[in-house]
PDB file of C-alpha atoms (C1' of nucleotides) in Angstrom:
ATOM      1  CA  MET O   1     -15.807  81.546 -55.541  1.00  0.00           C
ATOM      2  CA  ALA O   2     -12.534  79.498 -55.458  1.00  0.00           C
ATOM      3  CA  TYR O   3     -10.550  78.390 -58.242  1.00  0.00           C
ATOM      4  CA  TRP O   4      -8.897  75.119 -59.020  1.00  0.00           C
ATOM      5  CA  LEU O   5      -6.942  73.253 -61.580  1.00  0.00           C
ATOM      6  CA  LEU O   6      -7.579  69.706 -62.591  1.00  0.00           C
ATOM      7  CA  LYS O   7      -5.210  67.584 -64.358  1.00  0.00           C
ATOM      8  CA  SER O   8      -5.921  64.856 -66.928  1.00  0.00           C
ATOM      9  CA  GLU O   9      -4.088  62.884 -69.510  1.00  0.00           C
ATOM     10  CA  PRO O  10      -5.724  63.612 -72.562  1.00  0.00           C
ATOM     11  CA  ASP O  11      -5.264  59.944 -73.518  1.00  0.00           C
ATOM     12  CA  ASP O  12      -7.429  59.193 -70.389  1.00  0.00           C
ATOM     13  CA  TRP O  13      -9.868  62.058 -70.488  1.00  0.00           C
ATOM     14  CA  SER O  14      -9.385  65.073 -72.888  1.00  0.00           C
ATOM     15  CA  TRP O  15     -10.948  68.412 -72.974  1.00  0.00           C
ATOM     16  CA  ASP O  16     -12.677  67.416 -76.360  1.00  0.00           C
ATOM     17  CA  GLN O  17     -14.439  64.657 -74.304  1.00  0.00           C
ATOM     18  CA  GLN O  18     -15.408  67.075 -71.664  1.00  0.00           C
ATOM     19  CA  GLN O  19     -16.738  69.645 -74.033  1.00  0.00           C
ATOM     20  CA  ALA O  20     -18.727  66.954 -75.637  1.00  0.00           C
ATOM     21  CA  ARG O  21     -20.461  66.178 -72.268  1.00  0.00           C
ATOM     22  CA  GLY O  22     -21.840  69.776 -72.431  1.00  0.00           C
ATOM     23  CA  LYS O  23     -24.006  70.911 -69.521  1.00  0.00           C
ATOM     24  CA  ALA O  24     -24.554  67.445 -68.378  1.00  0.00           C
ATOM     25  CA  GLY O  25     -20.852  67.365 -67.225  1.00  0.00           C
ATOM     26  CA  GLU O  26     -18.948  64.556 -66.036  1.00  0.00           C
ATOM     27  CA  ASP O  27     -17.883  62.918 -62.927  1.00  0.00           C
ATOM     28  CA  TRP O  28     -14.198  63.822 -61.916  1.00  0.00           C
ATOM     29  CA  SER O  29     -13.406  60.363 -60.572  1.00  0.00           C
ATOM     30  CA  GLY O  30     -10.743  58.121 -60.006  1.00  0.00           C
ATOM     31  CA  VAL O  31      -8.565  60.594 -57.608  1.00  0.00           C
ATOM     32  CA  ARG O  32      -6.813  58.416 -55.126  1.00  0.00           C
ATOM     33  CA  ASN O  33      -4.661  60.999 -53.234  1.00  0.00           C
ATOM     34  CA  TYR O  34      -5.482  62.412 -50.025  1.00  0.00           C
ATOM     35  CA  GLN O  35      -4.494  66.108 -50.734  1.00  0.00           C
ATOM     36  CA  ALA O  36      -6.264  65.781 -53.847  1.00  0.00           C
ATOM     37  CA  ARG O  37      -9.459  64.469 -52.108  1.00  0.00           C
ATOM     38  CA  ASN O  38      -9.276  67.320 -49.576  1.00  0.00           C
ATOM     39  CA  ASN O  39      -9.310  69.728 -52.589  1.00  0.00           C
ATOM     40  CA  LEU O  40     -12.311  67.976 -53.884  1.00  0.00           C
ATOM     41  CA  ARG O  41     -14.100  68.228 -50.589  1.00  0.00           C
ATOM     42  CA  ALA O  42     -13.619  71.859 -50.307  1.00  0.00           C
ATOM     43  CA  MET O  43     -15.037  72.528 -54.043  1.00  0.00           C
ATOM     44  CA  LYS O  44     -18.478  74.450 -54.013  1.00  0.00           C
ATOM     45  CA  VAL O  45     -20.845  74.496 -56.743  1.00  0.00           C
ATOM     46  CA  GLY O  46     -19.883  77.219 -59.056  1.00  0.00           C
ATOM     47  CA  ASP O  47     -16.308  77.243 -58.380  1.00  0.00           C
ATOM     48  CA  ARG O  48     -14.054  77.280 -61.550  1.00  0.00           C
ATOM     49  CA  GLY O  49     -11.287  75.295 -62.631  1.00  0.00           C
ATOM     50  CA  PHE O  50      -8.583  75.107 -65.214  1.00  0.00           C
ATOM     51  CA  PHE O  51      -8.569  71.812 -67.195  1.00  0.00           C
ATOM     52  CA  TYR O  52      -4.928  71.090 -67.709  1.00  0.00           C
ATOM     53  CA  HIS O  53      -3.587  68.327 -70.126  1.00  0.00           C
ATOM     54  CA  SER O  54      -0.717  66.595 -68.468  1.00  0.00           C
ATOM     55  CA  GLY O  55       1.552  64.249 -70.355  1.00  0.00           C
ATOM     56  CA  ALA O  56       0.829  64.870 -74.126  1.00  0.00           C
ATOM     57  CA  GLY O  57      -0.034  68.522 -74.090  1.00  0.00           C
ATOM     58  CA  LYS O  58       1.086  69.801 -70.763  1.00  0.00           C
ATOM     59  CA  GLU O  59      -1.067  72.923 -71.198  1.00  0.00           C
ATOM     60  CA  ILE O  60      -4.226  74.657 -69.718  1.00  0.00           C
ATOM     61  CA  VAL O  61      -6.793  74.274 -72.580  1.00  0.00           C
ATOM     62  CA  GLY O  62     -10.093  75.048 -70.890  1.00  0.00           C
ATOM     63  CA  ILE O  63     -12.318  76.207 -68.097  1.00  0.00           C
ATOM     64  CA  VAL O  64     -14.782  74.036 -66.101  1.00  0.00           C
ATOM     65  CA  GLU O  65     -17.324  74.721 -63.477  1.00  0.00           C
ATOM     66  CA  VAL O  66     -18.118  72.641 -60.339  1.00  0.00           C
ATOM     67  CA  SER O  67     -21.803  71.553 -61.045  1.00  0.00           C
ATOM     68  CA  ALA O  68     -22.186  69.025 -58.090  1.00  0.00           C
ATOM     69  CA  PRO O  69     -20.394  69.003 -54.910  1.00  0.00           C
ATOM     70  CA  ALA O  70     -18.165  66.208 -53.595  1.00  0.00           C
ATOM     71  CA  GLN O  71     -19.901  62.918 -53.123  1.00  0.00           C
ATOM     72  CA  PRO O  72     -18.654  59.331 -52.982  1.00  0.00           C
ATOM     73  CA  ASP O  73     -16.583  58.324 -55.960  1.00  0.00           C
ATOM     74  CA  PRO O  74     -18.642  55.896 -57.809  1.00  0.00           C
ATOM     75  CA  THR O  75     -15.545  54.077 -59.193  1.00  0.00           C
ATOM     76  CA  ASP O  76     -14.411  53.484 -55.702  1.00  0.00           C
ATOM     77  CA  LYS O  77     -15.715  50.452 -53.692  1.00  0.00           C
ATOM     78  CA  THR O  78     -14.184  51.245 -50.323  1.00  0.00           C
ATOM     79  CA  GLY O  79     -16.205  54.460 -50.041  1.00  0.00           C
ATOM     80  CA  GLN O  80     -13.220  56.435 -48.900  1.00  0.00           C
ATOM     81  CA  TRP O  81     -12.601  58.690 -52.025  1.00  0.00           C
ATOM     82  CA  LEU O  82     -14.678  61.542 -53.468  1.00  0.00           C
ATOM     83  CA  SER O  83     -15.621  62.835 -56.701  1.00  0.00           C
ATOM     84  CA  VAL O  84     -17.075  66.139 -57.987  1.00  0.00           C
ATOM     85  CA  LYS O  85     -19.056  66.918 -61.164  1.00  0.00           C
ATOM     86  CA  VAL O  86     -17.732  69.522 -63.574  1.00  0.00           C
ATOM     87  CA  ARG O  87     -19.047  70.836 -66.793  1.00  0.00           C
ATOM     88  CA  ALA O  88     -17.076  72.673 -69.612  1.00  0.00           C
ATOM     89  CA  VAL O  89     -17.519  76.522 -69.643  1.00  0.00           C
ATOM     90  CA  ARG O  90     -15.143  77.509 -72.474  1.00  0.00           C
ATOM     91  CA  ASP O  91     -11.787  76.933 -74.164  1.00  0.00           C
ATOM     92  CA  ILE O  92      -8.878  78.892 -73.659  1.00  0.00           C
ATOM     93  CA  PRO O  93      -8.437  80.674 -76.935  1.00  0.00           C
ATOM     94  CA  SER O  94      -4.666  80.473 -76.780  1.00  0.00           C
ATOM     95  CA  PRO O  95      -3.607  77.582 -74.387  1.00  0.00           C
ATOM     96  CA  VAL O  96      -1.067  78.229 -71.565  1.00  0.00           C
ATOM     97  CA  SER O  97       1.543  75.797 -71.446  1.00  0.00           C
ATOM     98  CA  MET O  98       3.749  74.648 -68.594  1.00  0.00           C
ATOM     99  CA  PRO O  99       6.710  76.373 -70.238  1.00  0.00           C
ATOM    100  CA  ASP O 100       4.592  79.636 -70.492  1.00  0.00           C
ATOM    101  CA  ILE O 101       3.771  79.121 -66.699  1.00  0.00           C
ATOM    102  CA  LYS O 102       7.409  78.499 -65.627  1.00  0.00           C
ATOM    103  CA  SER O 103       8.543  81.654 -67.678  1.00  0.00           C
ATOM    104  CA  ASN O 104       6.149  84.070 -65.454  1.00  0.00           C
ATOM    105  CA  SER O 105       7.886  84.912 -62.471  1.00  0.00           C
ATOM    106  CA  ARG O 106       4.423  85.892 -60.950  1.00  0.00           C
ATOM    107  CA  LEU O 107       3.407  82.145 -61.373  1.00  0.00           C
ATOM    108  CA  LYS O 108       6.302  80.661 -59.675  1.00  0.00           C
ATOM    109  CA  ASN O 109       4.683  79.815 -56.564  1.00  0.00           C
ATOM    110  CA  MET O 110       1.706  77.991 -58.461  1.00  0.00           C
ATOM    111  CA  VAL O 111       0.991  74.615 -57.194  1.00  0.00           C
ATOM    112  CA  LEU O 112       1.472  73.316 -60.696  1.00  0.00           C
ATOM    113  CA  VAL O 113       4.966  74.493 -60.441  1.00  0.00           C
ATOM    114  CA  ARG O 114       5.800  73.486 -57.201  1.00  0.00           C
ATOM    115  CA  ASN O 115       4.142  70.094 -57.028  1.00  0.00           C
ATOM    116  CA  SER O 116       3.264  68.995 -60.623  1.00  0.00           C
ATOM    117  CA  ARG O 117       2.107  65.619 -59.602  1.00  0.00           C
ATOM    118  CA  LEU O 118      -0.846  66.837 -57.422  1.00  0.00           C
ATOM    119  CA  SER O 119      -3.943  66.142 -59.637  1.00  0.00           C
ATOM    120  CA  VAL O 120      -6.390  68.502 -58.162  1.00  0.00           C
ATOM    121  CA  GLN O 121      -4.870  71.907 -57.027  1.00  0.00           C
ATOM    122  CA  PRO O 122      -6.077  75.284 -55.709  1.00  0.00           C
ATOM    123  CA  VAL O 123      -5.272  78.236 -57.848  1.00  0.00           C
ATOM    124  CA  SER O 124      -5.165  81.664 -56.570  1.00  0.00           C
ATOM    125  CA  PRO O 125      -7.136  84.641 -57.756  1.00  0.00           C
ATOM    126  CA  ASP O 126      -4.170  86.401 -59.062  1.00  0.00           C
ATOM    127  CA  GLU O 127      -2.861  83.240 -60.673  1.00  0.00           C
ATOM    128  CA  TRP O 128      -6.476  82.780 -62.228  1.00  0.00           C
ATOM    129  CA  ARG O 129      -6.495  86.388 -63.613  1.00  0.00           C
ATOM    130  CA  ILE O 130      -3.028  86.148 -64.974  1.00  0.00           C
ATOM    131  CA  ILE O 131      -3.521  82.854 -66.724  1.00  0.00           C
ATOM    132  CA  CYS O 132      -6.791  83.991 -68.306  1.00  0.00           C
ATOM    133  CA  GLU O 133      -4.927  87.056 -69.647  1.00  0.00           C
ATOM    134  CA  MET O 134      -2.124  84.840 -71.111  1.00  0.00           C
ATOM    135  CA  GLY O 135      -4.888  82.739 -72.504  1.00  0.00           C
ATOM    136  CA  GLY O 136      -6.364  85.423 -74.312  1.00  0.00           C
ATOM    137  CA  LEU O 137      -9.447  85.982 -72.277  1.00  0.00           C
ATOM    138  CA  ASP O 138     -10.399  89.545 -71.467  1.00  0.00           C
ATOM    139  CA  SER O 139     -12.117  90.446 -68.321  1.00  0.00           C
ATOM    140  CA  THR O 140     -15.467  90.271 -69.946  1.00  0.00           C
ATOM    141  CA  ALA O 141     -15.176  86.830 -71.112  1.00  0.00           C
ATOM    142  CA  ARG O 142     -13.751  85.567 -67.767  1.00  0.00           C
ATOM    143  CA  SER O 143     -16.714  86.836 -65.710  1.00  0.00           C
ATOM    144  CA  SER O 144     -19.206  85.012 -67.637  1.00  0.00           C
TER     145      SER O 144
ATOM    146  C1'  DG J   1      13.221  56.572 -72.312  1.00  0.00           C
ATOM    147  C1'  DC J   2      15.104  58.496 -68.269  1.00  0.00           C
ATOM    148  C1'  DC J   3      14.655  60.253 -63.903  1.00  0.00           C
ATOM    149  C1'  DA J   4      13.333  63.416 -59.952  1.00  0.00           C
ATOM    150  C1'  DA J   5       9.652  63.959 -56.858  1.00  0.00           C
ATOM    151  C1'  DC J   6       6.365  62.157 -54.311  1.00  0.00           C
ATOM    152  C1'  DG J   7       3.529  58.884 -51.760  1.00  0.00           C
ATOM    153  C1'  DT J   8       2.782  54.302 -49.831  1.00  0.00           C
ATOM    154  C1'  DT J   9       4.041  50.101 -47.853  1.00  0.00           C
ATOM    155  C1'  DG J  10       6.010  47.282 -44.866  1.00  0.00           C
ATOM    156  C1'  DG J  11      10.046  45.449 -41.649  1.00  0.00           C
ATOM    157  C1'  DC J  12      12.145  46.729 -37.517  1.00  0.00           C
TER     158       DC J  12
ATOM    159  C1'  DG F   1       7.196  55.869 -35.191  1.00  0.00           C
ATOM    160  C1'  DC F   2      11.051  55.600 -38.412  1.00  0.00           C
ATOM    161  C1'  DC F   3      12.988  54.975 -42.785  1.00  0.00           C
ATOM    162  C1'  DA F   4      14.366  51.979 -46.804  1.00  0.00           C
ATOM    163  C1'  DA F   5      12.403  50.120 -50.655  1.00  0.00           C
ATOM    164  C1'  DC F   6       9.242  50.279 -54.012  1.00  0.00           C
ATOM    165  C1'  DG F   7       5.735  52.035 -57.371  1.00  0.00           C
ATOM    166  C1'  DT F   8       3.746  55.922 -59.991  1.00  0.00           C
ATOM    167  C1'  DT F   9       3.444  60.249 -61.913  1.00  0.00           C
ATOM    168  C1'  DG F  10       4.770  63.503 -65.133  1.00  0.00           C
ATOM    169  C1'  DG F  11       8.165  66.840 -66.881  1.00  0.00           C
ATOM    170  C1'  DC F  12      11.948  66.773 -69.982  1.00  0.00           C
TER     171       DC F  12
END
DNA sequence: GCCAACGTTGGC
DNA sequence: GCCAACGTTGGC
C-alpha cells in the first residue's frame, strides 16, 4: 500500500465536509498540475492519504482512503486531467501542523517541506508512521 | 499583505 | 529550445 498527502484549502473543501460524505466519498477533482496528476494516476484503491489543510490551518487533520482509481476529472472539459475518489477514514486525534513537521529532523525530506505547493504528494512509509505517532495514533489504530 | 517558489506562456 | 515575464500558490 502506498501513502499520499492531499492538500485542500479548508474554505474550498474541508475535512468536515469530507467526513460528512462518509463512505460515499468524494471526487478529488480540480487538480491541474502534471506532477500531481501523475501521483493521482499512481494511486490504487486502498491506498491511504493524509488530509492536509493549507492556508488557514496548515495541519494534517485526517486520514483518507482511495476508494476509486484515477479516472477523467469530471470537472475538466479537455479530458486531460484525472481525479480519484477518496473517503474519510478517521481524524488525527492531535493534528500535526506545518511547524511540527518542520521541527522534526526526520521529516526534513518530506515533499510537504521541500515543495509545499504540490497538491498531491507521495509520503514514505517512515514519514507516515512518524506523523501518525505525532498525531496520537497508536499502531493498532493505524493499521485499521 | 508580502514575497519566495514554482509552473506556464510566449517572444525570439 | 531558451528564458524573461507573468500568474498562482501558500507559508510566513
